[in-house]
Tab-separated table of N, CA and C in Angstrom:
chain	number	residue	atom	x	y	z
A	30	MET	N	115.495	81.893	-123.492
A	30	MET	CA	116.767	81.280	-123.132
A	30	MET	C	117.527	80.911	-124.406
A	31	LYS	N	118.816	81.121	-124.401
A	31	LYS	CA	119.677	80.779	-125.535
A	31	LYS	C	119.623	79.266	-125.779
A	32	GLN	N	119.550	78.879	-127.064
A	32	GLN	CA	119.499	77.474	-127.465
A	32	GLN	C	120.824	77.089	-128.132
A	33	ILE	N	121.409	75.981	-127.696
A	33	ILE	CA	122.645	75.487	-128.311
A	33	ILE	C	122.410	74.050	-128.759
A	34	LYS	N	122.677	73.790	-130.055
A	34	LYS	CA	122.521	72.448	-130.614
A	34	LYS	C	123.905	71.838	-130.812
A	35	THR	N	124.080	70.635	-130.255
A	35	THR	CA	125.371	69.960	-130.337
A	35	THR	C	125.185	68.487	-130.684
A	36	VAL	N	126.299	67.839	-130.968
A	36	VAL	CA	126.345	66.386	-131.125
A	36	VAL	C	127.521	65.869	-130.310
A	37	ALA	N	127.420	64.613	-129.884
A	37	ALA	CA	128.497	63.983	-129.127
A	37	ALA	C	128.590	62.524	-129.527
A	38	GLY	N	129.747	61.930	-129.235
A	38	GLY	CA	129.973	60.530	-129.566
A	38	GLY	C	130.288	59.689	-128.359
A	39	VAL	N	129.679	58.513	-128.303
A	39	VAL	CA	130.080	57.469	-127.358
A	39	VAL	C	131.040	56.610	-128.160
A	40	ILE	N	132.339	56.822	-127.911
A	40	ILE	CA	133.397	56.251	-128.745
A	40	ILE	C	134.043	55.070	-128.039
A	41	LYS	N	134.083	53.926	-128.730
A	41	LYS	CA	134.699	52.745	-128.144
A	41	LYS	C	136.043	52.456	-128.793
A	42	ASN	N	136.927	51.860	-127.994
A	42	ASN	CA	138.226	51.434	-128.528
A	42	ASN	C	138.235	49.912	-128.678
A	43	GLU	N	139.367	49.376	-129.088
A	43	GLU	CA	139.481	47.942	-129.332
A	43	GLU	C	139.400	47.103	-128.059
A	44	ASN	N	139.536	47.744	-126.890
A	44	ASN	CA	139.453	47.031	-125.609
A	44	ASN	C	138.053	47.078	-125.002
A	45	GLY	N	137.093	47.629	-125.748
A	45	GLY	CA	135.727	47.708	-125.233
A	45	GLY	C	135.525	48.812	-124.215
A	46	GLU	N	136.420	49.794	-124.228
A	46	GLU	CA	136.310	50.917	-123.299
A	46	GLU	C	135.738	52.127	-124.028
A	47	ILE	N	135.131	53.027	-123.267
A	47	ILE	CA	134.487	54.207	-123.820
A	47	ILE	C	135.298	55.445	-123.462
A	48	LEU	N	135.470	56.332	-124.445
A	48	LEU	CA	136.250	57.555	-124.267
A	48	LEU	C	135.464	58.600	-123.485
A	49	CYS	N	136.070	59.070	-122.398
A	49	CYS	CA	135.503	60.129	-121.561
A	49	CYS	C	136.521	61.272	-121.561
A	50	THR	N	136.039	62.487	-121.775
A	50	THR	CA	136.949	63.635	-121.862
A	50	THR	C	136.638	64.640	-120.756
A	51	LEU	N	137.697	65.218	-120.200
A	51	LEU	CA	137.586	66.185	-119.103
A	51	LEU	C	137.676	67.599	-119.666
A	52	ARG	N	136.622	68.363	-119.405
A	52	ARG	CA	136.592	69.756	-119.861
A	52	ARG	C	137.599	70.579	-119.071
A	53	ASP	N	138.160	71.580	-119.701
A	53	ASP	CA	139.043	72.530	-119.035
A	53	ASP	C	138.184	73.667	-118.481
A	54	GLN	N	138.825	74.653	-117.865
A	54	GLN	CA	138.114	75.849	-117.407
A	54	GLN	C	137.443	76.499	-118.601
A	55	GLY	N	136.187	76.881	-118.439
A	55	GLY	CA	135.458	77.507	-119.534
A	55	GLY	C	134.685	78.717	-119.055
A	56	LYS	N	133.812	79.188	-119.913
A	56	LYS	CA	133.002	80.368	-119.631
A	56	LYS	C	132.078	80.147	-118.429
A	57	TYR	N	131.570	78.921	-118.281
A	57	TYR	CA	130.624	78.610	-117.210
A	57	TYR	C	131.259	77.641	-116.209
A	58	ASP	N	131.306	78.054	-114.954
A	58	ASP	CA	131.904	77.216	-113.914
A	58	ASP	C	131.200	75.866	-113.763
A	59	TYR	N	129.900	75.840	-114.001
A	59	TYR	CA	129.136	74.609	-113.769
A	59	TYR	C	129.425	73.507	-114.788
A	60	VAL	N	130.156	73.796	-115.855
A	60	VAL	CA	130.606	72.730	-116.762
A	60	VAL	C	132.132	72.628	-116.823
A	61	SER	N	132.826	73.551	-116.171
A	61	SER	CA	134.292	73.496	-116.144
A	61	SER	C	134.759	72.327	-115.286
A	62	PHE	N	135.792	71.650	-115.745
A	62	PHE	CA	136.406	70.524	-115.042
A	62	PHE	C	135.416	69.390	-114.781
A	63	LYS	N	134.465	69.227	-115.679
A	63	LYS	CA	133.508	68.119	-115.635
A	63	LYS	C	133.799	67.195	-116.809
A	64	TRP	N	133.403	65.946	-116.664
A	64	TRP	CA	133.601	64.964	-117.719
A	64	TRP	C	132.463	65.052	-118.723
A	65	GLU	N	132.782	64.746	-119.984
A	65	GLU	CA	131.783	64.784	-121.042
A	65	GLU	C	132.132	63.766	-122.116
A	66	PHE	N	131.143	63.498	-122.969
A	66	PHE	CA	131.390	62.725	-124.180
A	66	PHE	C	131.761	63.737	-125.259
A	67	PRO	N	132.846	63.506	-125.996
A	67	PRO	CA	133.347	64.530	-126.919
A	67	PRO	C	132.399	64.819	-128.078
A	68	GLY	N	132.461	66.044	-128.532
A	68	GLY	CA	131.631	66.506	-129.635
A	68	GLY	C	131.630	68.020	-129.643
A	69	GLY	N	130.588	68.620	-130.200
A	69	GLY	CA	130.551	70.076	-130.212
A	69	GLY	C	129.353	70.648	-130.930
A	70	LYS	N	129.399	71.959	-131.106
A	70	LYS	CA	128.285	72.723	-131.677
A	70	LYS	C	128.119	72.477	-133.170
A	71	ILE	N	126.861	72.402	-133.566
A	71	ILE	CA	126.521	72.252	-134.978
A	71	ILE	C	126.595	73.623	-135.638
A	72	GLU	N	127.363	73.699	-136.721
A	72	GLU	CA	127.462	74.945	-137.477
A	72	GLU	C	126.414	74.959	-138.577
A	73	GLU	N	126.034	76.153	-138.998
A	73	GLU	CA	125.005	76.304	-140.028
A	73	GLU	C	125.367	75.521	-141.282
A	74	GLY	N	124.407	74.740	-141.774
A	74	GLY	CA	124.605	73.958	-142.988
A	74	GLY	C	125.205	72.580	-142.770
A	75	GLU	N	125.610	72.260	-141.553
A	75	GLU	CA	126.203	70.957	-141.267
A	75	GLU	C	125.144	69.951	-140.839
A	76	THR	N	125.368	68.694	-141.180
A	76	THR	CA	124.569	67.611	-140.626
A	76	THR	C	125.180	67.215	-139.280
A	77	ASN	N	124.445	66.422	-138.510
A	77	ASN	CA	124.978	65.934	-137.237
A	77	ASN	C	126.269	65.149	-137.442
A	78	HIS	N	126.285	64.298	-138.466
A	78	HIS	CA	127.475	63.470	-138.696
A	78	HIS	C	128.673	64.313	-139.127
A	79	GLN	N	128.434	65.316	-139.971
A	79	GLN	CA	129.526	66.205	-140.377
A	79	GLN	C	130.091	66.945	-139.166
A	80	THR	N	129.207	67.430	-138.311
A	80	THR	CA	129.648	68.144	-137.112
A	80	THR	C	130.474	67.240	-136.219
A	81	LEU	N	129.978	66.042	-135.956
A	81	LEU	CA	130.688	65.135	-135.055
A	81	LEU	C	132.063	64.784	-135.614
A	82	SER	N	132.136	64.482	-136.893
A	82	SER	CA	133.437	64.178	-137.510
A	82	SER	C	134.390	65.359	-137.379
A	83	ARG	N	133.908	66.555	-137.698
A	83	ARG	CA	134.753	67.763	-137.634
A	83	ARG	C	135.210	68.028	-136.204
A	84	GLU	N	134.293	67.990	-135.266
A	84	GLU	CA	134.637	68.292	-133.870
A	84	GLU	C	135.659	67.298	-133.307
A	85	LEU	N	135.510	66.027	-133.627
A	85	LEU	CA	136.451	65.025	-133.107
A	85	LEU	C	137.845	65.200	-133.714
A	86	ARG	N	137.892	65.611	-134.974
A	86	ARG	CA	139.203	65.909	-135.587
A	86	ARG	C	139.820	67.143	-134.932
A	87	GLU	N	139.010	68.191	-134.719
A	87	GLU	CA	139.529	69.429	-134.125
A	87	GLU	C	139.960	69.236	-132.672
A	88	GLU	N	139.136	68.543	-131.894
A	88	GLU	CA	139.401	68.424	-130.456
A	88	GLU	C	140.429	67.357	-130.109
A	89	LEU	N	140.423	66.236	-130.853
A	89	LEU	CA	141.222	65.078	-130.454
A	89	LEU	C	142.101	64.510	-131.564
A	90	ASP	N	142.060	65.104	-132.748
A	90	ASP	CA	142.805	64.583	-133.901
A	90	ASP	C	142.483	63.116	-134.179
A	91	ILE	N	141.199	62.760	-134.098
A	91	ILE	CA	140.805	61.372	-134.356
A	91	ILE	C	139.754	61.310	-135.450
A	92	ASN	N	139.705	60.138	-136.077
A	92	ASN	CA	138.650	59.803	-137.025
A	92	ASN	C	137.872	58.634	-136.455
A	93	VAL	N	136.560	58.652	-136.675
A	93	VAL	CA	135.689	57.594	-136.168
A	93	VAL	C	134.730	57.150	-137.259
A	94	GLU	N	134.193	55.959	-137.082
A	94	GLU	CA	133.056	55.503	-137.867
A	94	GLU	C	131.832	55.817	-137.021
A	95	ILE	N	130.928	56.639	-137.538
A	95	ILE	CA	129.737	57.019	-136.786
A	95	ILE	C	128.654	55.978	-137.030
A	96	GLY	N	128.133	55.458	-135.935
A	96	GLY	CA	127.099	54.431	-136.015
A	96	GLY	C	125.723	54.963	-135.676
A	97	ASP	N	124.958	54.144	-134.988
A	97	ASP	CA	123.561	54.433	-134.680
A	97	ASP	C	123.385	55.602	-133.717
A	98	PHE	N	122.241	56.261	-133.856
A	98	PHE	CA	121.807	57.254	-132.878
A	98	PHE	C	121.645	56.532	-131.542
A	99	PHE	N	122.117	57.158	-130.448
A	99	PHE	CA	122.093	56.519	-129.134
A	99	PHE	C	121.143	57.203	-128.153
A	100	TYR	N	121.125	58.545	-128.135
A	100	TYR	CA	120.335	59.242	-127.120
A	100	TYR	C	120.176	60.711	-127.516
A	101	GLN	N	119.049	61.304	-127.130
A	101	GLN	CA	118.822	62.736	-127.330
A	101	GLN	C	118.748	63.411	-125.968
A	102	VAL	N	119.637	64.359	-125.735
A	102	VAL	CA	119.670	65.116	-124.481
A	102	VAL	C	118.981	66.460	-124.698
A	103	GLU	N	118.114	66.823	-123.772
A	103	GLU	CA	117.527	68.157	-123.694
A	103	GLU	C	117.758	68.609	-122.265
A	104	HIS	N	118.644	69.584	-122.069
A	104	HIS	CA	119.020	69.979	-120.713
A	104	HIS	C	119.057	71.499	-120.573
A	105	ASP	N	118.451	71.982	-119.503
A	105	ASP	CA	118.493	73.409	-119.187
A	105	ASP	C	119.606	73.689	-118.193
A	106	TYR	N	120.636	74.381	-118.674
A	106	TYR	CA	121.661	74.934	-117.791
A	106	TYR	C	121.177	76.316	-117.366
A	107	PRO	N	121.804	76.941	-116.365
A	107	PRO	CA	121.349	78.270	-115.925
A	107	PRO	C	121.344	79.335	-117.025
A	108	ASP	N	122.281	79.228	-117.997
A	108	ASP	CA	122.425	80.277	-119.001
A	108	ASP	C	121.982	79.899	-120.410
A	109	PHE	N	121.649	78.630	-120.644
A	109	PHE	CA	121.261	78.188	-121.984
A	109	PHE	C	120.597	76.824	-121.925
A	110	HIS	N	119.874	76.500	-123.014
A	110	HIS	CA	119.298	75.169	-123.182
A	110	HIS	C	120.184	74.407	-124.154
A	111	LEU	N	120.588	73.198	-123.780
A	111	LEU	CA	121.434	72.361	-124.625
A	111	LEU	C	120.609	71.229	-125.217
A	112	SER	N	120.650	71.123	-126.526
A	112	SER	CA	120.049	70.010	-127.246
A	112	SER	C	121.209	69.229	-127.859
A	113	MET	N	121.380	67.965	-127.441
A	113	MET	CA	122.552	67.191	-127.854
A	113	MET	C	122.143	65.813	-128.360
A	114	ALA	N	122.432	65.548	-129.636
A	114	ALA	CA	122.226	64.235	-130.229
A	114	ALA	C	123.499	63.420	-130.025
A	115	VAL	N	123.344	62.199	-129.534
A	115	VAL	CA	124.498	61.357	-129.213
A	115	VAL	C	124.477	60.109	-130.096
A	116	TYR	N	125.637	59.799	-130.669
A	116	TYR	CA	125.785	58.650	-131.566
A	116	TYR	C	126.869	57.720	-131.055
A	117	VAL	N	126.707	56.421	-131.326
A	117	VAL	CA	127.776	55.474	-131.031
A	117	VAL	C	128.815	55.574	-132.139
A	118	CYS	N	130.070	55.445	-131.780
A	118	CYS	CA	131.166	55.583	-132.742
A	118	CYS	C	132.246	54.550	-132.457
A	119	LYS	N	132.915	54.161	-133.504
A	119	LYS	CA	134.058	53.251	-133.386
A	119	LYS	C	135.312	54.030	-133.734
A	120	LEU	N	136.291	53.976	-132.855
A	120	LEU	CA	137.549	54.677	-133.069
A	120	LEU	C	138.334	54.010	-134.195
A	121	ILE	N	138.770	54.801	-135.157
A	121	ILE	CA	139.586	54.295	-136.260
A	121	ILE	C	141.072	54.478	-135.932
A	122	ASP	N	141.423	55.657	-135.417
A	122	ASP	CA	142.821	55.967	-135.094
A	122	ASP	C	143.221	55.322	-133.772
A	123	THR	N	144.512	55.080	-133.610
A	123	THR	CA	144.988	54.480	-132.364
A	123	THR	C	145.552	55.523	-131.408
A	124	GLU	N	145.862	56.700	-131.911
A	124	GLU	CA	146.394	57.760	-131.056
A	124	GLU	C	145.498	58.973	-131.148
A	125	LEU	N	145.470	59.732	-130.045
A	125	LEU	CA	144.718	60.975	-130.050
A	125	LEU	C	145.527	62.046	-129.352
A	126	LYS	N	145.121	63.283	-129.568
A	126	LYS	CA	145.826	64.429	-129.000
A	126	LYS	C	144.807	65.318	-128.296
A	127	LEU	N	145.164	65.813	-127.115
A	127	LEU	CA	144.276	66.694	-126.362
A	127	LEU	C	144.478	68.136	-126.819
A	128	ASN	N	143.627	68.602	-127.726
A	128	ASN	CA	143.724	69.971	-128.227
A	128	ASN	C	142.915	70.953	-127.383
A	129	VAL	N	141.836	70.489	-126.744
A	129	VAL	CA	141.000	71.382	-125.936
A	129	VAL	C	140.637	70.807	-124.567
A	130	HIS	N	140.810	69.521	-124.387
A	130	HIS	CA	140.432	68.896	-123.118
A	130	HIS	C	141.607	68.843	-122.145
A	131	LYS	N	141.269	68.764	-120.869
A	131	LYS	CA	142.273	68.705	-119.816
A	131	LYS	C	142.770	67.273	-119.587
A	132	GLY	N	141.933	66.296	-119.914
A	132	GLY	CA	142.319	64.904	-119.710
A	132	GLY	C	141.338	63.958	-120.376
A	133	ILE	N	141.721	62.679	-120.416
A	133	ILE	CA	140.833	61.639	-120.933
A	133	ILE	C	140.912	60.426	-120.029
A	134	LYS	N	139.884	59.599	-120.092
A	134	LYS	CA	139.881	58.277	-119.469
A	134	LYS	C	139.144	57.347	-120.412
A	135	TRP	N	139.628	56.114	-120.482
A	135	TRP	CA	138.931	55.051	-121.185
A	135	TRP	C	138.328	54.162	-120.109
A	136	LEU	N	137.005	54.049	-120.072
A	136	LEU	CA	136.325	53.284	-119.023
A	136	LEU	C	135.425	52.213	-119.603
A	137	LYS	N	135.339	51.091	-118.877
A	137	LYS	CA	134.356	50.054	-119.186
A	137	LYS	C	132.981	50.592	-118.812
A	138	PRO	N	131.921	50.134	-119.487
A	138	PRO	CA	130.573	50.613	-119.155
A	138	PRO	C	130.215	50.458	-117.672
A	139	ALA	N	130.692	49.423	-117.021
A	139	ALA	CA	130.383	49.213	-115.605
A	139	ALA	C	130.986	50.284	-114.697
A	140	ASP	N	132.015	50.996	-115.190
A	140	ASP	CA	132.696	52.016	-114.387
A	140	ASP	C	132.325	53.441	-114.790
A	141	ILE	N	131.431	53.575	-115.739
A	141	ILE	CA	131.155	54.877	-116.353
A	141	ILE	C	130.592	55.904	-115.368
A	142	MET	N	129.907	55.455	-114.317
A	142	MET	CA	129.296	56.391	-113.368
A	142	MET	C	130.277	56.864	-112.291
A	143	SER	N	131.536	56.478	-112.393
A	143	SER	CA	132.530	56.862	-111.381
A	143	SER	C	133.059	58.286	-111.579
A	144	LEU	N	132.689	58.933	-112.676
A	144	LEU	CA	133.202	60.272	-112.977
A	144	LEU	C	132.204	61.364	-112.596
A	145	ASP	N	132.720	62.584	-112.457
A	145	ASP	CA	131.904	63.764	-112.176
A	145	ASP	C	131.502	64.376	-113.521
A	146	TRP	N	130.369	63.919	-114.058
A	146	TRP	CA	129.922	64.295	-115.391
A	146	TRP	C	129.290	65.679	-115.407
A	147	ALA	N	129.429	66.378	-116.544
A	147	ALA	CA	128.640	67.582	-116.781
A	147	ALA	C	127.173	67.158	-116.755
A	148	ALA	N	126.306	68.024	-116.247
A	148	ALA	CA	124.903	67.651	-116.027
A	148	ALA	C	124.235	67.092	-117.275
A	149	ALA	N	124.488	67.666	-118.440
A	149	ALA	CA	123.845	67.195	-119.673
A	149	ALA	C	124.340	65.815	-120.091
A	150	ASP	N	125.521	65.423	-119.656
A	150	ASP	CA	126.084	64.127	-120.024
A	150	ASP	C	125.674	63.011	-119.067
A	151	VAL	N	125.142	63.368	-117.909
A	151	VAL	CA	124.740	62.364	-116.914
A	151	VAL	C	123.747	61.353	-117.489
A	152	PRO	N	122.667	61.781	-118.165
A	152	PRO	CA	121.734	60.765	-118.679
A	152	PRO	C	122.350	59.835	-119.723
A	153	VAL	N	123.328	60.306	-120.461
A	153	VAL	CA	124.015	59.448	-121.433
A	153	VAL	C	124.823	58.393	-120.683
A	154	ALA	N	125.582	58.831	-119.685
A	154	ALA	CA	126.367	57.896	-118.867
A	154	ALA	C	125.444	56.897	-118.175
A	155	GLU	N	124.309	57.365	-117.669
A	155	GLU	CA	123.358	56.468	-117.003
A	155	GLU	C	122.807	55.432	-117.966
A	156	LYS	N	122.506	55.842	-119.197
A	156	LYS	CA	121.997	54.883	-120.183
A	156	LYS	C	123.056	53.835	-120.500
A	157	ILE	N	124.299	54.260	-120.644
A	157	ILE	CA	125.385	53.294	-120.881
A	157	ILE	C	125.469	52.316	-119.721
A	158	TYR	N	125.442	52.846	-118.510
A	158	TYR	CA	125.550	51.999	-117.321
A	158	TYR	C	124.348	51.056	-117.187
A	159	ASN	N	123.153	51.592	-117.396
A	159	ASN	CA	121.928	50.813	-117.180
A	159	ASN	C	121.611	49.840	-118.304
A	160	THR	N	122.225	50.008	-119.453
A	160	THR	CA	121.991	49.103	-120.584
A	160	THR	C	123.296	48.417	-120.975
A	161	ARG	N	124.049	47.989	-119.983
A	161	ARG	CA	125.366	47.396	-120.230
A	161	ARG	C	125.315	46.219	-121.200
A	162	GLU	N	124.262	45.417	-121.154
A	162	GLU	CA	124.181	44.261	-122.064
A	162	GLU	C	124.037	44.716	-123.509
A	163	ILE	N	123.223	45.753	-123.726
A	163	ILE	CA	123.078	46.295	-125.081
A	163	ILE	C	124.393	46.935	-125.512
A	164	VAL	N	124.981	47.701	-124.601
A	164	VAL	CA	126.252	48.363	-124.899
A	164	VAL	C	127.343	47.324	-125.145
A	165	LYS	N	127.265	46.205	-124.435
A	165	LYS	CA	128.252	45.135	-124.630
A	165	LYS	C	128.234	44.654	-126.087
A	166	LYS	N	127.043	44.522	-126.679
A	166	LYS	CA	126.946	44.112	-128.085
A	166	LYS	C	127.603	45.160	-128.987
A	167	PHE	N	127.348	46.434	-128.672
A	167	PHE	CA	127.984	47.519	-129.433
A	167	PHE	C	129.496	47.426	-129.306
A	168	LEU	N	129.985	47.207	-128.099
A	168	LEU	CA	131.424	47.147	-127.877
A	168	LEU	C	132.051	45.940	-128.562
A	169	GLN	N	131.261	44.908	-128.790
A	169	GLN	CA	131.761	43.731	-129.502
A	169	GLN	C	131.673	43.903	-131.012
A	170	GLY	N	131.265	45.112	-131.435
A	170	GLY	CA	131.223	45.402	-132.857
A	170	GLY	C	129.900	45.091	-133.520
A	171	GLN	N	128.873	44.783	-132.731
A	171	GLN	CA	127.574	44.441	-133.298
A	171	GLN	C	126.675	45.680	-133.340
A	172	PHE	N	127.024	46.661	-134.178
A	172	PHE	CA	126.194	47.838	-134.353
A	172	PHE	C	126.247	48.224	-135.821
A	173	ASN	N	125.275	49.010	-136.226
A	173	ASN	CA	125.176	49.392	-137.631
A	173	ASN	C	125.831	50.736	-137.869
A	174	LEU	N	126.591	50.806	-138.932
A	174	LEU	CA	127.180	52.068	-139.335
A	174	LEU	C	126.216	52.778	-140.278
A	175	VAL	N	126.138	54.085	-140.139
A	175	VAL	CA	125.301	54.892	-141.015
A	175	VAL	C	126.118	55.243	-142.234
A	176	HIS	N	125.598	55.006	-143.395
A	176	HIS	CA	126.359	55.291	-144.629
A	176	HIS	C	125.928	56.601	-145.220
């Protein structure tokens, strides 16, 4: 089975909300028009942090401070295996642009399960929802930045 390595960010804004992005129509129907945490494929020679920074600039024209590792996803889709490292991030920019996504929503952790998530993103959303007190500390700015 084809292996795809990616990174994604759980990005918070100044209101304590988390950025959720809506995928557009893509190659695979089972991930088209599903919600995801933004990020993308790791290119040869890149670190996870370099990839996440690059992908967020390309997809949303944003810069973030990348913080702690949050979750490791290992998910088998029908056509490939996805390995996705997820990091907490703090939004630096106040505006963003939809370069590849169909839409965005900013949601409080308590509302995170209200979306139709891509299958690989479901466990990340569940962890945010189920660990709201821990996530609350992160949203209040109590997390470590990786230097």
